[in-house]
Short mmCIF file of C-alpha atoms in Angstrom, two decimals:
data_model
loop_
_atom_site.label_atom_id
_atom_site.label_comp_id
_atom_site.label_asym_id
_atom_site.label_seq_id
_atom_site.Cartn_x
_atom_site.Cartn_y
_atom_site.Cartn_z
CA GLY A 103 -23.70 0.76 12.53
CA ALA A 104 -19.93 0.05 12.79
CA VAL A 105 -19.24 -0.09 9.08
CA VAL A 106 -15.70 -0.17 7.73
CA SER A 107 -14.90 0.26 4.07
CA GLN A 108 -11.76 -0.47 2.10
CA HIS A 109 -10.65 0.85 -1.26
CA PRO A 110 -9.78 -0.55 -3.69
CA SER A 111 -11.35 -3.99 -3.39
CA ARG A 112 -8.78 -5.42 -5.75
CA VAL A 113 -5.66 -4.09 -7.41
CA ILE A 114 -3.17 -5.49 -9.87
CA CYS A 115 0.19 -3.78 -10.16
CA LYS A 116 3.60 -4.30 -11.67
CA SER A 117 6.55 -5.37 -9.60
CA GLY A 118 8.42 -2.39 -8.18
CA THR A 119 5.46 -0.06 -7.98
CA SER A 120 3.74 1.17 -4.82
CA VAL A 121 0.12 0.57 -3.93
CA LYS A 122 -2.01 2.46 -1.43
CA ILE A 123 -4.99 0.88 0.30
CA GLU A 124 -7.49 3.01 2.21
CA CYS A 125 -9.51 1.96 5.22
CA ARG A 126 -12.37 4.11 6.46
CA SER A 127 -14.73 3.86 9.39
CA LEU A 128 -18.00 5.18 8.03
CA ASP A 129 -20.19 5.66 11.07
CA PHE A 130 -17.88 5.78 14.06
CA GLN A 131 -14.58 7.28 15.10
CA ALA A 132 -11.82 4.72 14.95
CA THR A 133 -9.24 5.48 17.59
CA THR A 134 -7.36 2.35 16.62
CA MET A 135 -7.04 0.64 13.27
CA PHE A 136 -5.42 -2.68 12.52
CA TRP A 137 -4.00 -4.10 9.32
CA TYR A 138 -4.06 -7.82 8.65
CA ARG A 139 -2.87 -10.06 5.90
CA GLN A 140 -4.46 -13.38 5.05
CA PHE A 141 -2.69 -16.11 3.16
CA PRO A 142 -4.72 -18.76 1.35
CA LYS A 143 -6.45 -21.13 3.76
CA LYS A 144 -4.73 -19.47 6.71
CA SER A 145 -5.85 -17.32 9.58
CA LEU A 146 -5.51 -13.57 9.68
CA MET A 147 -2.02 -12.34 10.48
CA LEU A 148 -1.82 -9.00 12.26
CA MET A 149 0.67 -6.73 10.54
CA ALA A 150 0.40 -3.53 12.55
CA THR A 151 -1.69 -1.47 14.91
CA SER A 152 -2.16 2.23 14.38
CA ASN A 153 -3.59 4.88 16.65
CA GLU A 154 -4.78 8.16 15.27
CA GLY A 155 -2.02 10.72 15.16
CA SER A 156 0.81 8.44 16.21
CA LYS A 157 3.19 5.99 14.59
CA ALA A 158 2.03 2.49 13.89
CA THR A 159 3.23 -0.45 15.96
CA TYR A 160 4.41 -3.27 13.74
CA GLU A 161 4.36 -6.95 14.56
CA GLN A 162 7.57 -8.89 14.59
CA GLY A 163 8.75 -9.76 11.11
CA VAL A 164 6.75 -7.04 9.34
CA GLU A 165 8.96 -4.55 7.51
CA LYS A 166 7.86 -1.07 8.48
CA ASP A 167 9.68 0.51 5.54
CA LYS A 168 7.84 -1.73 3.13
CA PHE A 169 4.38 -1.47 4.64
CA LEU A 170 3.83 2.21 5.42
CA ILE A 171 0.84 2.92 7.61
CA ASN A 172 -0.69 6.32 8.17
CA HIS A 173 -3.62 7.04 10.48
CA ALA A 174 -4.13 10.73 9.94
CA SER A 175 -7.71 11.03 11.12
CA LEU A 176 -10.23 9.20 13.26
CA THR A 177 -11.90 7.77 10.18
CA LEU A 178 -9.05 7.00 7.80
CA SER A 179 -5.97 4.81 7.79
CA THR A 180 -3.86 3.95 4.78
CA LEU A 181 -1.50 1.09 4.05
CA THR A 182 1.07 1.65 1.33
CA VAL A 183 2.92 -1.35 0.00
CA THR A 184 6.14 0.11 -1.34
CA SER A 185 8.17 -1.44 -4.16
CA ALA A 186 5.74 -4.33 -4.35
CA HIS A 187 6.95 -7.78 -5.34
CA PRO A 188 5.01 -10.90 -6.27
CA GLU A 189 5.43 -12.31 -2.76
CA ASP A 190 3.43 -9.32 -1.47
CA SER A 191 0.41 -10.62 -3.34
CA SER A 192 -2.19 -11.34 -0.70
CA PHE A 193 -5.52 -10.40 0.79
CA TYR A 194 -5.16 -7.34 3.03
CA ILE A 195 -7.87 -6.57 5.57
CA CYS A 196 -8.21 -3.64 7.90
CA SER A 197 -10.24 -3.38 11.04
CA ALA A 198 -11.21 -0.56 13.33
CA SER A 199 -12.19 -0.13 16.92
CA GLY A 200 -13.35 3.06 18.51
CA THR A 201 -15.23 4.49 21.38
CA GLY A 202 -18.49 3.47 22.95
CA ARG A 203 -19.68 0.06 21.97
CA GLU A 204 -16.93 -0.24 19.40
CA THR A 205 -14.18 -0.02 22.02
CA ASP A 206 -13.39 -3.68 22.45
CA THR A 207 -14.72 -5.07 19.23
CA GLN A 208 -12.90 -4.78 15.95
CA TYR A 209 -15.02 -4.26 12.86
CA PHE A 210 -13.48 -5.39 9.63
CA GLY A 211 -13.40 -3.96 6.17
CA PRO A 212 -14.22 -6.14 3.15
CA GLY A 213 -10.56 -6.63 2.27
CA THR A 214 -8.32 -5.77 -0.69
CA ARG A 215 -6.93 -8.39 -3.03
CA LEU A 216 -3.45 -7.32 -4.16
CA THR A 217 -1.83 -9.08 -7.10
CA VAL A 218 1.71 -8.10 -8.02
CA LEU A 219 2.81 -9.22 -11.47
CA ASP B 121 3.08 -20.43 19.54
CA GLN B 122 -0.63 -20.75 18.75
CA GLN B 123 -2.34 -18.99 21.64
CA VAL B 124 -5.82 -19.49 20.23
CA LYS B 125 -6.66 -22.86 18.74
CA GLN B 126 -9.61 -24.16 16.82
CA ASN B 127 -8.83 -27.83 16.60
CA SER B 128 -11.61 -28.75 14.20
CA PRO B 129 -10.81 -27.50 10.70
CA SER B 130 -14.30 -28.33 9.52
CA LEU B 131 -17.80 -29.18 10.75
CA SER B 132 -20.76 -30.48 8.82
CA VAL B 133 -24.30 -30.12 10.21
CA GLN B 134 -27.82 -30.76 8.99
CA GLU B 135 -30.12 -27.78 8.61
CA GLY B 136 -32.19 -27.19 11.75
CA ARG B 137 -29.73 -28.94 14.04
CA ILE B 138 -27.26 -27.33 16.42
CA SER B 139 -23.76 -26.32 15.32
CA ILE B 140 -21.12 -26.24 18.04
CA LEU B 141 -17.80 -24.62 17.25
CA ASN B 142 -15.01 -24.91 19.78
CA CYS B 143 -12.03 -22.77 20.65
CA ASP B 144 -9.24 -23.15 23.22
CA TYR B 145 -6.76 -20.56 24.41
CA THR B 146 -3.58 -20.66 26.44
CA ASN B 147 -2.94 -17.05 27.44
CA SER B 148 -4.50 -16.36 30.83
CA MET B 149 -4.31 -12.61 30.13
CA PHE B 150 -7.07 -12.89 27.52
CA ASP B 151 -10.26 -11.41 28.93
CA TYR B 152 -12.39 -10.66 25.89
CA PHE B 153 -13.41 -13.16 23.26
CA LEU B 154 -15.12 -12.76 19.92
CA TRP B 155 -16.49 -14.88 17.13
CA TYR B 156 -16.33 -13.79 13.51
CA LYS B 157 -17.85 -15.29 10.39
CA LYS B 158 -16.00 -15.02 7.12
CA TYR B 159 -16.81 -15.73 3.49
CA PRO B 160 -14.03 -16.16 0.92
CA ALA B 161 -12.56 -12.89 -0.36
CA GLU B 162 -14.46 -10.87 2.25
CA GLY B 163 -13.56 -9.37 5.60
CA PRO B 164 -14.72 -11.09 8.79
CA THR B 165 -18.14 -10.14 10.12
CA PHE B 166 -18.51 -9.75 13.86
CA LEU B 167 -21.02 -12.19 15.36
CA ILE B 168 -20.89 -12.16 19.11
CA SER B 169 -18.51 -11.50 21.96
CA ILE B 170 -18.10 -12.31 25.62
CA SER B 171 -16.19 -10.73 28.45
CA SER B 172 -14.37 -12.90 30.98
CA ILE B 173 -16.72 -11.71 33.71
CA LYS B 174 -19.50 -13.71 32.06
CA ASP B 175 -19.86 -17.35 31.18
CA LYS B 176 -22.61 -17.02 28.60
CA ASN B 177 -23.82 -14.47 26.08
CA GLU B 178 -26.76 -14.95 23.79
CA ASP B 179 -27.85 -13.10 20.65
CA GLY B 180 -30.66 -14.65 18.67
CA ARG B 181 -29.54 -17.99 17.27
CA PHE B 182 -25.99 -17.49 18.52
CA THR B 183 -24.79 -18.28 22.03
CA VAL B 184 -21.22 -18.15 23.23
CA PHE B 185 -20.14 -20.07 26.32
CA LEU B 186 -16.93 -19.37 28.20
CA ASN B 187 -15.24 -21.77 30.61
CA LYS B 188 -12.35 -19.81 32.09
CA SER B 189 -10.97 -22.64 34.18
CA ALA B 190 -10.67 -24.81 31.08
CA LYS B 191 -9.66 -21.87 28.87
CA HIS B 192 -12.32 -22.93 26.45
CA LEU B 193 -15.12 -21.23 24.62
CA SER B 194 -17.72 -22.44 22.23
CA LEU B 195 -20.21 -20.95 19.80
CA HIS B 196 -23.61 -22.58 19.49
CA ILE B 197 -25.79 -21.88 16.49
CA VAL B 198 -29.33 -23.15 16.73
CA PRO B 199 -31.12 -23.80 14.52
CA SER B 200 -28.42 -23.98 11.86
CA GLN B 201 -29.28 -22.64 8.42
CA PRO B 202 -27.57 -23.17 5.05
CA GLY B 203 -26.70 -19.46 5.05
CA ASP B 204 -24.56 -20.06 8.11
CA SER B 205 -22.08 -21.98 5.97
CA ALA B 206 -18.80 -20.04 6.22
CA VAL B 207 -15.49 -20.00 8.03
CA TYR B 208 -15.80 -19.15 11.72
CA PHE B 209 -12.90 -17.60 13.57
CA CYS B 210 -12.63 -17.21 17.29
CA ALA B 211 -10.46 -14.36 18.54
CA ALA B 212 -9.17 -13.27 21.92
CA SER B 213 -7.94 -10.02 23.35
CA ALA B 214 -6.21 -8.84 26.52
CA THR B 215 -7.89 -5.50 27.11
CA GLY B 216 -5.40 -4.23 29.62
CA GLY B 217 -1.75 -3.31 29.16
CA THR B 218 0.12 -2.57 25.96
CA SER B 219 -1.69 -5.20 23.93
CA TYR B 220 -5.04 -3.47 24.36
CA GLY B 221 -7.35 -4.24 21.51
CA LYS B 222 -5.00 -6.57 19.65
CA LEU B 223 -6.81 -9.70 18.58
CA THR B 224 -5.29 -13.13 18.35
CA PHE B 225 -7.19 -15.36 15.94
CA GLY B 226 -7.68 -19.08 15.79
CA GLN B 227 -7.13 -20.95 12.55
CA GLY B 228 -10.81 -21.03 11.70
CA THR B 229 -13.42 -23.77 11.32
CA ILE B 230 -15.28 -24.30 8.07
CA LEU B 231 -18.95 -24.84 8.86
CA THR B 232 -21.14 -26.47 6.22
CA VAL B 233 -24.88 -26.64 6.86
CA HIS B 234 -26.65 -29.09 4.57
CA PRO B 235 -30.28 -28.50 3.56
#
């Protein structure tokens, strides 16, 4: 149990375009979803926290107009990187926590490799 | 300000022996701690967790020890297997207040288990 999926697993796009990444909790209801970014050989950096049906809370230094997060249902959150630039190239990982045994533990998706040309 | 620190960037262990991964934290509000295992280009996989009301939690080959007075936790893997080779992250959370559920990660320790 506690499976989180992400789609796509990798995406290559041109500079200036927007990219949407989906995060789904497959077997539990995710009341809270988190979006992280990982730079090479670095730890995971939390970008934002989203609760179902409300606006996301962004970490300091993360541009909310650039990284649009939507958490429309208890099983789906999306991250849209708007007007992507090469410096946005990174590994983006979502996680989800829910109710029951998933309350305190975050379960992570497999990640999405974004490359902006 | 690194609130969760894993001071050993790497650890090398012989197969069958014990692996001990260490983690220190500074924020006294942290009351829930987790260990994750991560392979390159994959998301972290949850291994084991411990609440601050306990000082030990065991799950198969994995045991986590928590020393609240020292603000230190460790993950013991015994016996170590080559398949355990990965990056291990410790993470901490303050489950009360506005930061509920938000995890703070350490920098990670690369564990290599040699056959």
